[in-house]
Every structure is written in structure tokens, then in C-alpha cells.
Amino acid sequence: MILVTGGAGFIGSNFVLDWLANGNEAVVNLDKLTYAGNLDTLSSLKDNPKHIFIHGDIGDRELMARLLSTHRPRAIINFAAESHVDRSIHGPSDFIQTNVVGTFNLLESTRAYWNDLPEVDKTAFRFLHISTDEVYGTLDAHDAPFCESNRYEPNSPYSASKAASDHLVRAWHHTYGLPVLTTNCSNNYGPYHFPEKLIPLVILNALAGKPLPIYGDGQQVRDWLFVKDHCSAIRRVLEAGQLGETYNVGGWNEKTNLDVVHTICTLLDELRPRADGKGYAEQITYVTDRPGHDRRYAIDARKLEHHLGWKPAETFETGIRKTVQWYLDNQDWTHHVTSGQYREWTAKHYGA
Ligand code: NAD
Ligand code: DAU
């Protein structure tokens, strides 16, 4: 079996659902269930004996030792993290605690477990760390996309904490020989995306008749990767990645934020027109920019394509249509996740 951490969050839950849909190998899913973790997402696995959910923290060494010796996974995929840049600006402490200290503790628990494995299991074992393109900093309009050899220049508390975790993972390989792999991917989007992030926030605010907040001039560029493509890339890296290597994962879909928001508005105009006959783009509102806002991210994913034969299946146009349709079809899920703590966050961040 494999062990996934953070498998009740956006990417982790998509990965768990995809993994079990694509094969027979069981998954132990360890998640702390922070505001971003949601068991509703995994409700289709309620009676599936191949999914074992454990409520806990990656930094809890006692729990990890017990869990590893009981389930004896052949691989660990570490998704668990605090992931939202804006929250890291309001309060960086949880980011240091989970992303840095938590990853350190997880590496130590893994090392102890791995050291005691029989030789054949030790050789086959993998620790796959899920990271971000944000560790490379920001690009100007004409710069080449980020390669794996780019210098780390993180700019936000979030990206700095992820950069630190990447360095720890690298060092545990170099010093202790732990068989690690790291992926650095661009902005994911798709089903079960928590609506604090741009795409789901805009879809839900549009439907609720609320403002669609654009930070600054809206000309910041992100590369967008459909989450299921990310899941297939992770499966491929786990299967065939070279130990100690890092792989960039991207969608070849650079868009300005304003373009993304206009695309969503146009899709909603088609799929769920406003009752007053006006376009959703009327709800676009320019708000104060994010402090230290990175201007552009772009990913060069050729290493993954050339070495491991992976390419994304979705274009932005196909993926965003599926995503908007998913949110229209799954309003129960969104009602559940947008209560209580979520309202407190939006009130604090966007004001009344
Ligand atoms: P998310 O915030 O949706 O989910 C994170 C999950 O981790 C939640 O279920 C949360 O409960 C869990 N968690 C948090 N702290 C934990 C702890 N101490 N122990 C155990 N579980 C804990 O995040 P996501 O968007 O799914 O991102 C997953 C990973 O991918 C993160 O490492 C993130 O940095 C990385 N990443 C995300 C994106 C993106 O666009 N979302 C892009 C690049 C990289
Ligand atoms: O690049 C990968 C990263 O992508 C991941 O490592 C992070 O975990 C993930 O959250 C995401 O970070 P971003 O900051 O790029 O994503 P977010 O959805 O928060 O914002 C996308 C862009 O949209 C960014 O330029 C900020 C802008 N934005 C965001 C929000 C929430 C707005 O203009 N208005 C908003 O209300």
C-alpha cells in the first residue's frame, strides 16, 4: 500500500480518488483536517476497504511510527501543507509549523521506518514530496519559464516554507540516502478546490451575486494545470522518477488573472445566465493588491515529458469548462465548505 498525507485537501483527495479508480493498491490517508481538509470529498470511499483514513498530524512522531509499522507502505506521498499565500501573509506561523517543522518530523519518521526495512523493500521505497513552482520566485514577461535548475528565490512566507521543505527533502537524500523524489507544479484547478483560491472563489462569488475581486491590475500571470493531469504526473514520477531528482509539472497554459476571470464569466453566461440578463463580468471589482505579489509564474515541463513521457491531457479551455460545470453540479459540497470558518476568513481578508 501507499501512504498519502493531506489526502483530504484539494490535490490530495483528487489523487486518492484517482489512485483507487486506476488500480487495486490500498491507500492510507493521513490528514489533520484543518479548515482545508474535508471528508465529504471522500464520501464515495466510505465503504471501500482500500481507503484507510487516519486523522492526525505529519509532525506527530509517535503516531507516524505506529502508522508506518502497522501499514508498512511502499511509498509516502506528502501533500500535507498549509497552501494559501494570502493566509501565509496574515499569519505565517502555521506555515512554518506544518511545512517546515512538520516535513522535518515526517522525514525523520520515514527515515527510521526505512532504515529498518528488509533490503529489497528498502530499495523499492519512495518518498515523493509535492512542492510548488513558487519556490523559484517571480518572472518578468519575457523571461524563460522556470526550469528545475533555476535558483530558489521564494517571495512569500508560503513559498519560503515550501522552499525550506524542499531543501530538507533534498538533504535527507544526500546525507542519509533516503529515496526521495520532488515535484514542483504550477497552479492546479478542478473539482474539490477550496473556494479561497481564485478560480473556485470567482465561480462561487459570481453565482452568489458577489464582487469578483481582482488584486491590483489583474495582469499577473499563472500557469494552470488541471488537477487530474497533476495526479497522472505524480503517478508517473512515483513509477519511474530518478531518485533525488526534481520534476517540474505544468499545463503549458499561461493566463493573466483577468483572462481567467473573464473566461469563467463567459462560461457562466452560457451555462447559468444571470436572471437580469446582464453578464457576470459586471461583478468584477479591483481590490488592493497582495503584498509582494509575484508577477508571473511559468513552468518548463520538458524534463518530465522527455524523461518520463508525461504530458497534460487538458487544455485550459477544456479543463475550465469541466471545472465550472462541476461547481454547478456540486453545490452541496460547496455549501458544506463555505460555512463557519470560511466566512470568517473572507470577512477578515476582503472586509465586509
Ligand atoms: P490544501 O490546502 O487544499 O490541502 C492541504 C491538506 O493538508 C488539507 O487536507 C489539510 O487538512 C492537510 N494538512 C495541513 N496540515 C497538516 C498536517 N500538519 N498534518 C496532516 N495534514 C495536514 O492544499 P492543496 O492545494 O491540495 O495542495 C497540496 C500540496 O500541493 C501542498 O503541499 C501544496 O503546497 C502543493 N501545491 C499546490 C498547488 C495548488 O495549486 N493548489 C500548486 C503547487 C503545489
Ligand atoms: O503556483 C502554485 C501555487 O498556486 C500553489 O503553490 C499554492 O498552494 C496555490 O494556492 C496557488 O497560489 P496562487 O497565489 O497563485 O493562487 P491563488 O488562487 O491564491 O491566486 C491566483 C492568482 O489570483 C494570484 O495572482 C492572486 C490572484 N487573486 C487571488 C484571489 C484569491 C486575485 O486576484 N483575487 C483573489 O481574490
mmCIF file with all atom_site columns, C-alpha atoms in Angstrom, residues 249-342:
data_model
loop_
_atom_site.group_PDB
_atom_site.id
_atom_site.type_symbol
_atom_site.label_atom_id
_atom_site.label_alt_id
_atom_site.label_comp_id
_atom_site.label_asym_id
_atom_site.label_entity_id
_atom_site.label_seq_id
_atom_site.pdbx_PDB_ins_code
_atom_site.Cartn_x
_atom_site.Cartn_y
_atom_site.Cartn_z
_atom_site.occupancy
_atom_site.B_iso_or_equiv
_atom_site.pdbx_formal_charge
_atom_site.auth_seq_id
_atom_site.auth_comp_id
_atom_site.auth_asym_id
_atom_site.auth_atom_id
_atom_site.pdbx_PDB_model_num
ATOM 1  C CA . VAL A 1 249 ? 4.852   19.827 -13.662 1.00 0.00 ? 249 VAL A CA 1
ATOM 2  C CA . GLY A 1 250 ? 2.925   22.384 -15.721 1.00 0.00 ? 250 GLY A CA 1
ATOM 3  C CA . GLY A 1 251 ? -0.020  22.757 -18.046 1.00 0.00 ? 251 GLY A CA 1
ATOM 4  C CA . TRP A 1 252 ? 1.505   25.000 -20.769 1.00 0.00 ? 252 TRP A CA 1
ATOM 5  C CA . ASN A 1 253 ? -1.397  27.355 -20.013 1.00 0.00 ? 253 ASN A CA 1
ATOM 6  C CA . GLU A 1 254 ? -0.135  30.807 -19.081 1.00 0.00 ? 254 GLU A CA 1
ATOM 7  C CA . LYS A 1 255 ? -3.016  33.227 -18.478 1.00 0.00 ? 255 LYS A CA 1
ATOM 8  C CA . THR A 1 256 ? -3.430  36.594 -16.810 1.00 0.00 ? 256 THR A CA 1
ATOM 9  C CA . ASN A 1 257 ? -5.764  36.581 -13.831 1.00 0.00 ? 257 ASN A CA 1
ATOM 10 C CA . LEU A 1 258 ? -8.098  38.931 -15.671 1.00 0.00 ? 258 LEU A CA 1
ATOM 11 C CA . ASP A 1 259 ? -8.274  36.496 -18.625 1.00 0.00 ? 259 ASP A CA 1
ATOM 12 C CA . VAL A 1 260 ? -9.069  33.643 -16.255 1.00 0.00 ? 260 VAL A CA 1
ATOM 13 C CA . VAL A 1 261 ? -11.876 35.598 -14.609 1.00 0.00 ? 261 VAL A CA 1
ATOM 14 C CA . HIS A 1 262 ? -13.333 36.703 -17.959 1.00 0.00 ? 262 HIS A CA 1
ATOM 15 C CA . THR A 1 263 ? -13.256 33.088 -19.212 1.00 0.00 ? 263 THR A CA 1
ATOM 16 C CA . ILE A 1 264 ? -15.202 31.956 -16.135 1.00 0.00 ? 264 ILE A CA 1
ATOM 17 C CA . CYS A 1 265 ? -17.726 34.783 -16.590 1.00 0.00 ? 265 CYS A CA 1
ATOM 18 C CA . THR A 1 266 ? -18.278 33.851 -20.238 1.00 0.00 ? 266 THR A CA 1
ATOM 19 C CA . LEU A 1 267 ? -18.799 30.180 -19.354 1.00 0.00 ? 267 LEU A CA 1
ATOM 20 C CA . LEU A 1 268 ? -21.290 31.077 -16.636 1.00 0.00 ? 268 LEU A CA 1
ATOM 21 C CA . ASP A 1 269 ? -23.105 33.428 -19.026 1.00 0.00 ? 269 ASP A CA 1
ATOM 22 C CA . GLU A 1 270 ? -23.579 30.384 -21.265 1.00 0.00 ? 270 GLU A CA 1
ATOM 23 C CA . LEU A 1 271 ? -24.265 27.679 -18.653 1.00 0.00 ? 271 LEU A CA 1
ATOM 24 C CA . ARG A 1 272 ? -26.168 29.642 -15.940 1.00 0.00 ? 272 ARG A CA 1
ATOM 25 C CA . PRO A 1 273 ? -27.116 33.108 -17.287 1.00 0.00 ? 273 PRO A CA 1
ATOM 26 C CA . ARG A 1 274 ? -27.853 35.833 -14.741 1.00 0.00 ? 274 ARG A CA 1
ATOM 27 C CA . ALA A 1 275 ? -31.564 36.372 -14.163 1.00 0.00 ? 275 ALA A CA 1
ATOM 28 C CA . ASP A 1 276 ? -31.286 40.093 -15.042 1.00 0.00 ? 276 ASP A CA 1
ATOM 29 C CA . GLY A 1 277 ? -29.775 39.285 -18.476 1.00 0.00 ? 277 GLY A CA 1
ATOM 30 C CA . LYS A 1 278 ? -26.500 41.080 -17.631 1.00 0.00 ? 278 LYS A CA 1
ATOM 31 C CA . GLY A 1 279 ? -23.068 39.435 -17.911 1.00 0.00 ? 279 GLY A CA 1
ATOM 32 C CA . TYR A 1 280 ? -21.178 38.123 -14.857 1.00 0.00 ? 280 TYR A CA 1
ATOM 33 C CA . ALA A 1 281 ? -18.186 40.305 -15.856 1.00 0.00 ? 281 ALA A CA 1
ATOM 34 C CA . GLU A 1 282 ? -20.170 43.254 -14.403 1.00 0.00 ? 282 GLU A CA 1
ATOM 35 C CA . GLN A 1 283 ? -19.296 41.852 -10.960 1.00 0.00 ? 283 GLN A CA 1
ATOM 36 C CA . ILE A 1 284 ? -15.517 42.261 -11.491 1.00 0.00 ? 284 ILE A CA 1
ATOM 37 C CA . THR A 1 285 ? -14.086 44.553 -8.793  1.00 0.00 ? 285 THR A CA 1
ATOM 38 C CA . TYR A 1 286 ? -10.485 45.742 -8.476  1.00 0.00 ? 286 TYR A CA 1
ATOM 39 C CA . VAL A 1 287 ? -9.177  45.447 -4.911  1.00 0.00 ? 287 VAL A CA 1
ATOM 40 C CA . THR A 1 288 ? -5.906  46.207 -3.107  1.00 0.00 ? 288 THR A CA 1
ATOM 41 C CA . ASP A 1 289 ? -3.044  44.086 -4.391  1.00 0.00 ? 289 ASP A CA 1
ATOM 42 C CA . ARG A 1 290 ? -1.495  41.197 -2.443  1.00 0.00 ? 290 ARG A CA 1
ATOM 43 C CA . PRO A 1 291 ? 1.702   42.394 -0.677  1.00 0.00 ? 291 PRO A CA 1
ATOM 44 C CA . GLY A 1 292 ? 4.795   41.082 -2.502  1.00 0.00 ? 292 GLY A CA 1
ATOM 45 C CA . HIS A 1 293 ? 2.568   39.695 -5.264  1.00 0.00 ? 293 HIS A CA 1
ATOM 46 C CA . ASP A 1 294 ? 4.606   37.552 -7.712  1.00 0.00 ? 294 ASP A CA 1
ATOM 47 C CA . ARG A 1 295 ? 4.038   38.881 -11.234 1.00 0.00 ? 295 ARG A CA 1
ATOM 48 C CA . ARG A 1 296 ? 4.435   35.776 -13.355 1.00 0.00 ? 296 ARG A CA 1
ATOM 49 C CA . TYR A 1 297 ? 4.938   32.030 -12.986 1.00 0.00 ? 297 TYR A CA 1
ATOM 50 C CA . ALA A 1 298 ? 5.609   29.787 -15.983 1.00 0.00 ? 298 ALA A CA 1
ATOM 51 C CA . ILE A 1 299 ? 6.755   26.180 -15.995 1.00 0.00 ? 299 ILE A CA 1
ATOM 52 C CA . ASP A 1 300 ? 9.076   24.404 -18.376 1.00 0.00 ? 300 ASP A CA 1
ATOM 53 C CA . ALA A 1 301 ? 7.837   20.801 -18.024 1.00 0.00 ? 301 ALA A CA 1
ATOM 54 C CA . ARG A 1 302 ? 10.046  19.323 -20.738 1.00 0.00 ? 302 ARG A CA 1
ATOM 55 C CA . LYS A 1 303 ? 12.160  17.246 -18.357 1.00 0.00 ? 303 LYS A CA 1
ATOM 56 C CA . LEU A 1 304 ? 9.096   15.295 -17.273 1.00 0.00 ? 304 LEU A CA 1
ATOM 57 C CA . GLU A 1 305 ? 7.994   14.920 -20.882 1.00 0.00 ? 305 GLU A CA 1
ATOM 58 C CA . HIS A 1 306 ? 11.395  13.864 -22.264 1.00 0.00 ? 306 HIS A CA 1
ATOM 59 C CA . HIS A 1 307 ? 12.486  11.596 -19.391 1.00 0.00 ? 307 HIS A CA 1
ATOM 60 C CA . LEU A 1 308 ? 9.181   10.077 -18.322 1.00 0.00 ? 308 LEU A CA 1
ATOM 61 C CA . GLY A 1 309 ? 6.862   10.654 -21.300 1.00 0.00 ? 309 GLY A CA 1
ATOM 62 C CA . TRP A 1 310 ? 4.252   12.684 -19.370 1.00 0.00 ? 310 TRP A CA 1
ATOM 63 C CA . LYS A 1 311 ? 2.156   15.423 -20.949 1.00 0.00 ? 311 LYS A CA 1
ATOM 64 C CA . PRO A 1 312 ? -1.036  17.093 -19.698 1.00 0.00 ? 312 PRO A CA 1
ATOM 65 C CA . ALA A 1 313 ? -4.256  15.864 -21.335 1.00 0.00 ? 313 ALA A CA 1
ATOM 66 C CA . GLU A 1 314 ? -6.328  19.039 -20.802 1.00 0.00 ? 314 GLU A CA 1
ATOM 67 C CA . THR A 1 315 ? -6.002  22.486 -22.307 1.00 0.00 ? 315 THR A CA 1
ATOM 68 C CA . PHE A 1 316 ? -7.180  25.389 -20.157 1.00 0.00 ? 316 PHE A CA 1
ATOM 69 C CA . GLU A 1 317 ? -10.294 25.688 -22.313 1.00 0.00 ? 317 GLU A CA 1
ATOM 70 C CA . THR A 1 318 ? -11.350 22.045 -21.777 1.00 0.00 ? 318 THR A CA 1
ATOM 71 C CA . GLY A 1 319 ? -10.336 21.958 -18.107 1.00 0.00 ? 319 GLY A CA 1
ATOM 72 C CA . ILE A 1 320 ? -12.043 25.201 -17.076 1.00 0.00 ? 320 ILE A CA 1
ATOM 73 C CA . ARG A 1 321 ? -15.309 24.159 -18.753 1.00 0.00 ? 321 ARG A CA 1
ATOM 74 C CA . LYS A 1 322 ? -15.266 20.876 -16.778 1.00 0.00 ? 322 LYS A CA 1
ATOM 75 C CA . THR A 1 323 ? -14.452 22.797 -13.609 1.00 0.00 ? 323 THR A CA 1
ATOM 76 C CA . VAL A 1 324 ? -17.252 25.359 -13.946 1.00 0.00 ? 324 VAL A CA 1
ATOM 77 C CA . GLN A 1 325 ? -19.710 22.567 -14.753 1.00 0.00 ? 325 GLN A CA 1
ATOM 78 C CA . TRP A 1 326 ? -18.509 20.594 -11.701 1.00 0.00 ? 326 TRP A CA 1
ATOM 79 C CA . TYR A 1 327 ? -19.208 23.553 -9.387  1.00 0.00 ? 327 TYR A CA 1
ATOM 80 C CA . LEU A 1 328 ? -22.666 23.985 -10.923 1.00 0.00 ? 328 LEU A CA 1
ATOM 81 C CA . ASP A 1 329 ? -23.393 20.285 -10.372 1.00 0.00 ? 329 ASP A CA 1
ATOM 82 C CA . ASN A 1 330 ? -21.966 20.016 -6.844  1.00 0.00 ? 330 ASN A CA 1
ATOM 83 C CA . GLN A 1 331 ? -23.436 22.868 -4.859  1.00 0.00 ? 331 GLN A CA 1
ATOM 84 C CA . ASP A 1 332 ? -23.948 20.652 -1.792  1.00 0.00 ? 332 ASP A CA 1
ATOM 85 C CA . TRP A 1 333 ? -20.203 20.238 -1.491  1.00 0.00 ? 333 TRP A CA 1
ATOM 86 C CA . THR A 1 334 ? -19.630 23.965 -1.718  1.00 0.00 ? 334 THR A CA 1
ATOM 87 C CA . HIS A 1 335 ? -22.367 24.742 0.827   1.00 0.00 ? 335 HIS A CA 1
ATOM 88 C CA . HIS A 1 336 ? -20.622 22.458 3.307   1.00 0.00 ? 336 HIS A CA 1
ATOM 89 C CA . VAL A 1 337 ? -17.200 24.022 2.924   1.00 0.00 ? 337 VAL A CA 1
ATOM 90 C CA . THR A 1 338 ? -18.334 27.643 2.854   1.00 0.00 ? 338 THR A CA 1
ATOM 91 C CA . SER A 1 339 ? -19.822 27.795 6.332   1.00 0.00 ? 339 SER A CA 1
ATOM 92 C CA . GLY A 1 340 ? -18.284 28.952 9.656   1.00 0.00 ? 340 GLY A CA 1
ATOM 93 C CA . GLN A 1 341 ? -14.519 29.340 9.371   1.00 0.00 ? 341 GLN A CA 1
ATOM 94 C CA . TYR A 1 342 ? -14.710 30.115 5.663   1.00 0.00 ? 342 TYR A CA 1
#
